[in-house]
Tab-separated table of C-alpha atoms in Angstrom:
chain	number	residue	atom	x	y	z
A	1	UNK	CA	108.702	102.635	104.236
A	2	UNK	CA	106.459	104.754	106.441
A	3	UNK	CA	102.419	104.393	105.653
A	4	UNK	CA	100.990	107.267	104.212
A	5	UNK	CA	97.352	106.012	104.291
A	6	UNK	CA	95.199	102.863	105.602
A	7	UNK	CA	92.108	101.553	105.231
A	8	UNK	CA	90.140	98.815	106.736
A	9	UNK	CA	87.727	97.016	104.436
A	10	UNK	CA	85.353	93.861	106.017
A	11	UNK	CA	88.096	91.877	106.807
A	12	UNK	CA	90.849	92.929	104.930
A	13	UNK	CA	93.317	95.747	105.268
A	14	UNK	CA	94.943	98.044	103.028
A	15	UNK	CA	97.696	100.953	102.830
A	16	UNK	CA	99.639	103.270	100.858
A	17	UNK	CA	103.140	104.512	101.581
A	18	UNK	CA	105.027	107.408	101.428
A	19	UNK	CA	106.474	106.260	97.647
A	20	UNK	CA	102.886	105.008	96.362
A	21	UNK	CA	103.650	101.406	96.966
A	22	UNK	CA	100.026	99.523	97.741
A	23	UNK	CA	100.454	96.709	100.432
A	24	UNK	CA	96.669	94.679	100.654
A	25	UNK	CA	96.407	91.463	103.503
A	26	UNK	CA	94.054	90.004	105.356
A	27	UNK	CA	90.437	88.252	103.912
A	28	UNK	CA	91.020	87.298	100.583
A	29	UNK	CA	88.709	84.992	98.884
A	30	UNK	CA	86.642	86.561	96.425
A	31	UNK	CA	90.026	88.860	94.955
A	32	UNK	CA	89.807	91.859	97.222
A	33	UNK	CA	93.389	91.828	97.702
A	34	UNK	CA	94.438	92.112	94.623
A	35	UNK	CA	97.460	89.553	94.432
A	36	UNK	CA	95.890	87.389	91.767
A	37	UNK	CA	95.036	84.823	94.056
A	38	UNK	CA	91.741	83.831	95.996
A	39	UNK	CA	92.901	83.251	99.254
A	40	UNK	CA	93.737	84.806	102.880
A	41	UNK	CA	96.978	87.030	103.474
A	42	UNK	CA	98.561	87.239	106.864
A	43	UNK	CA	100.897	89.656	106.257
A	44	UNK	CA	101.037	92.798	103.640
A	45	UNK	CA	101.989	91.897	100.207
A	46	UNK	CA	102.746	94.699	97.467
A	47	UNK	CA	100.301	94.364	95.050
A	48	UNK	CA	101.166	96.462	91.305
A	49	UNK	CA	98.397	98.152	89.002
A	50	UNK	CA	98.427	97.547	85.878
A	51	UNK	CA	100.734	98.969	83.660
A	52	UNK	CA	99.221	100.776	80.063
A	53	UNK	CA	101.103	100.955	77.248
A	54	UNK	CA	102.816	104.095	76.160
A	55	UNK	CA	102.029	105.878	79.628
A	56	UNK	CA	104.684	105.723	83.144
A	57	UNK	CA	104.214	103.260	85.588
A	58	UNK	CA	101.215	103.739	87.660
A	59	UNK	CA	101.075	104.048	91.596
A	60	UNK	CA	98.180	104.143	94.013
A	61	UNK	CA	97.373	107.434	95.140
A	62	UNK	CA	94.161	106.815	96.935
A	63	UNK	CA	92.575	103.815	98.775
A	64	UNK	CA	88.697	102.734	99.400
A	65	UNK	CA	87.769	99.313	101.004
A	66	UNK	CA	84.205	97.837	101.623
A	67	UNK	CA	83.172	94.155	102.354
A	68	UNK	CA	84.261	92.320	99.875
A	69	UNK	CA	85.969	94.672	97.399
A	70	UNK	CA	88.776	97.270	96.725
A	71	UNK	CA	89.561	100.295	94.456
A	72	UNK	CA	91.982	102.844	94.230
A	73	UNK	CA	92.474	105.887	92.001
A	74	UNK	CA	96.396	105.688	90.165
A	75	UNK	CA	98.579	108.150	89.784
A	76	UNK	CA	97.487	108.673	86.201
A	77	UNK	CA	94.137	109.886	87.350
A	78	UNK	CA	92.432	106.645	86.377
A	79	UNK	CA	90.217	104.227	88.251
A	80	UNK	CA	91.525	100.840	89.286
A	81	UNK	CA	89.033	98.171	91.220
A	82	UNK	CA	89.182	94.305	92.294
A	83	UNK	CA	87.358	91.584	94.137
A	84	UNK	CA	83.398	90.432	94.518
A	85	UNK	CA	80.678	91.960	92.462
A	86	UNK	CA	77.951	91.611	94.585
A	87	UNK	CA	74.945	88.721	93.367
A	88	UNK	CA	76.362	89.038	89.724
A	89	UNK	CA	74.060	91.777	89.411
A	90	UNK	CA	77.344	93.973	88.561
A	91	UNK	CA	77.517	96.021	91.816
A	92	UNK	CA	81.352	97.934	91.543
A	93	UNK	CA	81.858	95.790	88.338
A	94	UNK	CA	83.901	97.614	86.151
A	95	UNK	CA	81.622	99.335	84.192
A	96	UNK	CA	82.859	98.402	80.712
A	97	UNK	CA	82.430	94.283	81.896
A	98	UNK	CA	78.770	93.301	80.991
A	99	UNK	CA	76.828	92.182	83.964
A	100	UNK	CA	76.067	88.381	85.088
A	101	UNK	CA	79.370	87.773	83.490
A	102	UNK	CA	82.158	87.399	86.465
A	103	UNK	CA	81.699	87.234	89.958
A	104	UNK	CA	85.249	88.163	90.932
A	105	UNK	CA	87.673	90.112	89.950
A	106	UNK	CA	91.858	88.909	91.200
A	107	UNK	CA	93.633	91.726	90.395
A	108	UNK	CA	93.304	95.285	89.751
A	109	UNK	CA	91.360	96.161	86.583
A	110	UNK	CA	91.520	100.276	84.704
A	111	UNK	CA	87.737	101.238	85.069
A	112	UNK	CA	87.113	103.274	82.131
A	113	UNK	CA	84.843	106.175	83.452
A	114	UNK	CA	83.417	109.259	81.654
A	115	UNK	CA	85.107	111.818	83.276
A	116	UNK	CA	88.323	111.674	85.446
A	117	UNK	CA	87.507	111.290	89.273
A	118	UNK	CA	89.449	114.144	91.637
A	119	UNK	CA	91.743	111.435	93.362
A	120	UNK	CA	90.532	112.197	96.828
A	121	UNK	CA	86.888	112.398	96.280
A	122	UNK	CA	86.183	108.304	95.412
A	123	UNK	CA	84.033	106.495	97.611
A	124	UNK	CA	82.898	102.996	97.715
A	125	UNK	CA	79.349	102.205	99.610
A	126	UNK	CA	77.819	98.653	100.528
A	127	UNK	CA	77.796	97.831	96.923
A	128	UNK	CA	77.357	100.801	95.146
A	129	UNK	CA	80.628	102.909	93.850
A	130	UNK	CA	80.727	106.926	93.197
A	131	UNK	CA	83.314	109.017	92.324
A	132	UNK	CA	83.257	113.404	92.071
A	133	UNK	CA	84.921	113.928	88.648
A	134	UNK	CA	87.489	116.493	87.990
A	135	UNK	CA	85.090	118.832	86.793
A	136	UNK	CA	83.041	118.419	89.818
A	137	UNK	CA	80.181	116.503	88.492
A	138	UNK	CA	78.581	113.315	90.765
A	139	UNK	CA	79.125	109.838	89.133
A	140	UNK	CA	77.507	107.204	90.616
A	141	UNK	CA	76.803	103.420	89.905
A	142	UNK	CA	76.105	100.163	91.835
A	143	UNK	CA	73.347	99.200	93.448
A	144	UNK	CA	70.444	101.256	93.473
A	145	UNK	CA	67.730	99.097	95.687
A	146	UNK	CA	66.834	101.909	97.722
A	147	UNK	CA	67.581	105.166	95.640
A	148	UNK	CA	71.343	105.510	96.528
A	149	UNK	CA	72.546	105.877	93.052
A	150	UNK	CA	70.425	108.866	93.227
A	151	UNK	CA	69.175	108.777	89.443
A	152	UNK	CA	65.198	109.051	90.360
A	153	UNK	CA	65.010	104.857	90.616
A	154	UNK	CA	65.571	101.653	92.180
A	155	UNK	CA	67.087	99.974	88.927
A	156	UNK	CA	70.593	98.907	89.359
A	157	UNK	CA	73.492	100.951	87.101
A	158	UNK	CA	75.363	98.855	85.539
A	159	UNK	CA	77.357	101.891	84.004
A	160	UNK	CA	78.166	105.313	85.931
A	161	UNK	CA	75.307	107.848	85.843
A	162	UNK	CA	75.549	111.654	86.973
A	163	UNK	CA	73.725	112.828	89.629
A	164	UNK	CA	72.841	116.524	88.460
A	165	UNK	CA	74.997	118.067	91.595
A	166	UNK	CA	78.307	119.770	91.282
A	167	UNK	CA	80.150	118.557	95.125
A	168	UNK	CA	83.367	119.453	96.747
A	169	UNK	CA	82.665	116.075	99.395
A	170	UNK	CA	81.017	112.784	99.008
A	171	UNK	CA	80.348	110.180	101.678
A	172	UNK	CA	78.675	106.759	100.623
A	173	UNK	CA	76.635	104.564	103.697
A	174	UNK	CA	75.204	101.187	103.578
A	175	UNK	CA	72.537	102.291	101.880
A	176	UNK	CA	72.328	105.642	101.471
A	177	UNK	CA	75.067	108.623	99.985
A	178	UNK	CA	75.073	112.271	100.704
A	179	UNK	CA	77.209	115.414	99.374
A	180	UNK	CA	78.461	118.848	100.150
A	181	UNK	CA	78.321	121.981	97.637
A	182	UNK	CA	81.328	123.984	97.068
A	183	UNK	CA	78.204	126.846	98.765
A	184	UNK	CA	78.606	124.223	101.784
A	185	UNK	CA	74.898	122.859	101.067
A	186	UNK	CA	74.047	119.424	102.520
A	187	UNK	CA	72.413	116.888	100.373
A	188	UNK	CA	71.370	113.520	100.803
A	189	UNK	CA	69.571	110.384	99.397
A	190	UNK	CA	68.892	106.698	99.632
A	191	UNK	CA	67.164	104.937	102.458
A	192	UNK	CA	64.996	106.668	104.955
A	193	UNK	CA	63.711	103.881	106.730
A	194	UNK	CA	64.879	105.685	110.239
A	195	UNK	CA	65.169	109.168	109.558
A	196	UNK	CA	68.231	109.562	108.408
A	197	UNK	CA	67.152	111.613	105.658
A	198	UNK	CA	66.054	114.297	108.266
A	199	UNK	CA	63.271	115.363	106.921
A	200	UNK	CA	60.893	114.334	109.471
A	201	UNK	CA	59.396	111.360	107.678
A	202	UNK	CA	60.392	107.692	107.724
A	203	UNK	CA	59.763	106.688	103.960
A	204	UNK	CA	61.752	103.737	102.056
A	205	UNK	CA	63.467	105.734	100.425
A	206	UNK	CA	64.310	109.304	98.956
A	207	UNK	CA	65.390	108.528	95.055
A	208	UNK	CA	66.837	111.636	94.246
A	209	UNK	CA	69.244	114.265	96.135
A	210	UNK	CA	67.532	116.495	98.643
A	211	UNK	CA	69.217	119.497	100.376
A	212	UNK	CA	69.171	119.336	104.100
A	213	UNK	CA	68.986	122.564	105.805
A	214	UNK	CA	70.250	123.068	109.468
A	215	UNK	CA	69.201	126.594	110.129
A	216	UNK	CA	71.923	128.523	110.993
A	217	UNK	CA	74.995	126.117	109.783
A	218	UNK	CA	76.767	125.563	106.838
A	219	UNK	CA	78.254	122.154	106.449
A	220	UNK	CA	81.606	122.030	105.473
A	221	UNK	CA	81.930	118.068	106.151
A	222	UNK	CA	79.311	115.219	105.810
A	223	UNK	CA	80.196	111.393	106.681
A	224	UNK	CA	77.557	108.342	106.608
């Protein structure tokens, strides 16, 4: 089968083919490959979401990677994500598994979210997670130490908030997230420690979403 899409997480790799098939390899220790097994892959092994009673089997229809972790939206819309939550503090735990409870996570596990994500619109930061729903709302949870969840605080969401922003793009950084508008308006938040906000300050951090105007542009694309 030909490879539709890849992605390349810390140290661990990741694609979809043309039939939906999911293939995961490389670093493997804390779960983020999915096989059910904590330990290293050296060459792509087919790993299945699970299967829900009463609906057709699920495929993979888009792929995220960071560090340590993995997640993928299925081909029934829902949310599927494995390997480390970050410090036990429940960074990218599934958001129905209390935190301080498990620090890893094998195998692909159904996130139960509000709202459907759009398939192609979830995004997975240094651990923090956000997803635009089907609707076009922001959802956002994870780690929050520096404003990225975008809620107003630094407290950690253990459960997916929405960010009052309807967005056509999202694009998570290390510690920081920005959207576009369907008006192509440019927003961001999180860190500002070197002026990446572009604002002209340098402040910890900007808590909630702040448009960025370029005078004279419209931004049809943003990426941290």
């Amino acid at each position: 089968e030909k490879c539709a899409q890849l992605r390349l997480g810390g140290a661990h790799r990741g694609c979809i083919t043309t039939s939906g098939r999911l293939y995961m390899w490389g670093w493997g220790i804390y779960g983020q490959l999915g096989t059910g097994r904590l330990q290293s892959i050296n060459i792509p092994q087919l790993v299945e979401l699970p299967q829900r009673a009463g609906h057709p089997r699920v495929h993979c229809v888009h792929l995220e990677l960071d560090w340590a972790s993995s997640g993928c939206i299925g081909s029934d819309g829902e949310l599927y994500m494995w390997g480390l939550i970050w410090y036990t503090k429940g960074q990218k735990v599934p958001p129905h598994v209390k935190p301080n409870t498990l620090k890893k996570f094998p195998r692909p596990t159904h996130v139960p979210l509000p709202e459907r994500c759009n398939g192609k619109f979830f995004r997975m930061g240094h651990r923090n997670a956000g997803c635009i729903t089907v609707s076009g709302r922001l959802l956002m949870w994870g780690y929050n130490g520096f404003g990225q969840i975008g809620d107003g605080t630094t407290v950690d969401a253990y459960l997916p908030v929405y960010v009052p922003l309807n967005c056509s793009q999202l694009s998570l950084g290390r510690y920081s997230a920005g959207c576009v508008t369907p008006e192509n308006k440019m927003f961001l938040w999180g860190i500002d420690q070197h002026g990446e906000q572009g604002h002209g300050t340098f402040n910890k951090s900007v808590l909630r979403p702040q448009e960025l105007v370029i005078p004279g542009c419209k931004v049809p694309q943003l990426q941290l």
